[in-house]
Amino acid sequence: MKKVRVLYISIEGNSRNFMKRLVAYAKEQNHQNPNNIEIEAVEISDSVDFAKEQQLFFVNVPTYLEGGTGDGPEIHEIFTNALGDYLDYQDNYKKMIGIFASGNRNFNVQFVLTAKRYAAKYGKPLLYSYELSGIKQDVENFYAKIIDNIPKDA
Ligand SMILES: Cc1cc2nc3c(=O)[nH]c(=O)nc-3n(C[C@H](O)[C@H](O)[C@H](O)COP(=O)(O)O)c2cc1C
C-alpha cells in the first residue's frame, strides 16, 4: 500500500480534526480496494524538530493574517509560519506536490490567502480549499485530489 504524507499545521484544531477524518476515510476506501493509499498526517508546529523530507508530500495550511482586510504586501501571515519555515528548511518544498487550505469565506479576498501565497512562492498548485473543519464532501474531494495528483511511480 502506498503511504502518502500530508504535512499540516493547526492552531485552533479545525485542520487537525479534518486530517483525522481524512485518515479514517482513506482507511474505509481501502476496505473496498486493497490497492489504495494510506494517509500519514504529520503535524508541524513551532515545537517539532525540523527534518529533511525524504518522500513526496502534500501540505494543508489554514489562514491567519494581520495588517488589514486587503490582500496586498501589508498583509502578513501569522501563527502558521512554522509550516512555511519547514518548507524552506533544506529545500523541503521541492518534494511538495501541492497545497490544501482551510479558511473562512467571511474573510473575502483573504480567503485561503496563505495557501495562495505558498502556491505562488513555491510554484505548486493549490489543489483544494474548504471552510473551517470541512464537511464530508470536502473530505471526499480532498482525497480525490490526492489520488489524482500522486505521481504514478511514487
Ligand atoms: C483570528 C482569525 C483570523 C482568521 N483569518 C482568516 C483569513 O484571513 N482568511 C481565511 O480564509 N480564514 C481566516 N480564518 C479562519 C481560519 O483559517 C479557519 O478557522 C481555519 O479552519 C483554522 O484552522 P485551524 O483550526 O486548523 O487552525 C481566521 C480565523 C481566526 C480565528
PDB file of C-alpha atoms and ligand atoms in Angstrom, residues 9-15 62-65 102-104 107 110-112 132, ligand 1:
ATOM      1  CA  ILE A   9      -0.386  22.932  10.849  1.00  0.00           C
ATOM      2  CA  SER A  10      -3.395  23.640  13.034  1.00  0.00           C
ATOM      3  CA  ILE A  11      -3.811  26.461  15.513  1.00  0.00           C
ATOM      4  CA  GLU A  12      -7.392  26.021  16.685  1.00  0.00           C
ATOM      5  CA  GLY A  13      -7.919  22.366  15.750  1.00  0.00           C
ATOM      6  CA  ASN A  14     -10.021  22.545  12.569  1.00  0.00           C
ATOM      7  CA  SER A  15      -7.296  21.178  10.304  1.00  0.00           C
ATOM      8  CA  PRO A  62      -5.160  27.236   7.493  1.00  0.00           C
ATOM      9  CA  THR A  63      -5.275  31.022   7.209  1.00  0.00           C
ATOM     10  CA  TYR A  64      -4.373  33.644   9.808  1.00  0.00           C
ATOM     11  CA  LEU A  65      -3.347  37.137   8.747  1.00  0.00           C
ATOM     12  CA  SER A 102      -8.660  25.751   5.275  1.00  0.00           C
ATOM     13  CA  GLY A 103     -10.163  29.218   5.669  1.00  0.00           C
ATOM     14  CA  ASN A 104     -13.392  31.085   6.097  1.00  0.00           C
ATOM     15  CA  PHE A 107     -12.693  36.924   5.037  1.00  0.00           C
ATOM     16  CA  GLN A 110      -8.273  36.945   2.294  1.00  0.00           C
ATOM     17  CA  PHE A 111      -9.973  33.555   1.918  1.00  0.00           C
ATOM     18  CA  VAL A 112      -7.139  30.974   1.990  1.00  0.00           C
ATOM     19  CA  LEU A 132     -13.262  25.597   8.841  1.00  0.00           C
TER      20      LEU A 132
HETATM   21  C1  LIG B   1      -8.107  35.270  14.230  1.00  0.00           C
HETATM   22  C2  LIG B   1      -8.511  34.531  12.989  1.00  0.00           C
HETATM   23  C3  LIG B   1      -8.166  35.039  11.754  1.00  0.00           C
HETATM   24  C4  LIG B   1      -8.538  34.372  10.574  1.00  0.00           C
HETATM   25  N1  LIG B   1      -8.211  34.893   9.364  1.00  0.00           N
HETATM   26  C5  LIG B   1      -8.607  34.264   8.207  1.00  0.00           C
HETATM   27  C6  LIG B   1      -8.327  34.812   6.939  1.00  0.00           C
HETATM   28  O1  LIG B   1      -7.713  35.867   6.802  1.00  0.00           O
HETATM   29  N2  LIG B   1      -8.731  34.133   5.828  1.00  0.00           N
HETATM   30  C7  LIG B   1      -9.392  32.933   5.914  1.00  0.00           C
HETATM   31  O2  LIG B   1      -9.718  32.336   4.866  1.00  0.00           O
HETATM   32  N3  LIG B   1      -9.688  32.395   7.126  1.00  0.00           N
HETATM   33  C8  LIG B   1      -9.315  33.031   8.263  1.00  0.00           C
HETATM   34  N4  LIG B   1      -9.604  32.490   9.484  1.00  0.00           N
HETATM   35  C9  LIG B   1     -10.305  31.192   9.527  1.00  0.00           C
HETATM   36  C10 LIG B   1      -9.333  30.033   9.808  1.00  0.00           C
HETATM   37  O3  LIG B   1      -8.349  29.928   8.789  1.00  0.00           O
HETATM   38  C11 LIG B   1     -10.160  28.768   9.891  1.00  0.00           C
HETATM   39  O4  LIG B   1     -10.958  28.821  11.042  1.00  0.00           O
HETATM   40  C12 LIG B   1      -9.321  27.530   9.885  1.00  0.00           C
HETATM   41  O5  LIG B   1     -10.180  26.404   9.790  1.00  0.00           O
HETATM   42  C13 LIG B   1      -8.466  27.408  11.135  1.00  0.00           C
HETATM   43  O6  LIG B   1      -7.754  26.196  11.080  1.00  0.00           O
HETATM   44  P1  LIG B   1      -7.131  25.540  12.397  1.00  0.00           P
HETATM   45  O7  LIG B   1      -8.276  25.411  13.387  1.00  0.00           O
HETATM   46  O8  LIG B   1      -6.618  24.208  11.948  1.00  0.00           O
HETATM   47  O9  LIG B   1      -6.068  26.448  12.904  1.00  0.00           O
HETATM   48  C14 LIG B   1      -9.258  33.150  10.655  1.00  0.00           C
HETATM   49  C15 LIG B   1      -9.593  32.635  11.926  1.00  0.00           C
HETATM   50  C16 LIG B   1      -9.244  33.322  13.074  1.00  0.00           C
HETATM   51  C17 LIG B   1      -9.636  32.735  14.411  1.00  0.00           C
END
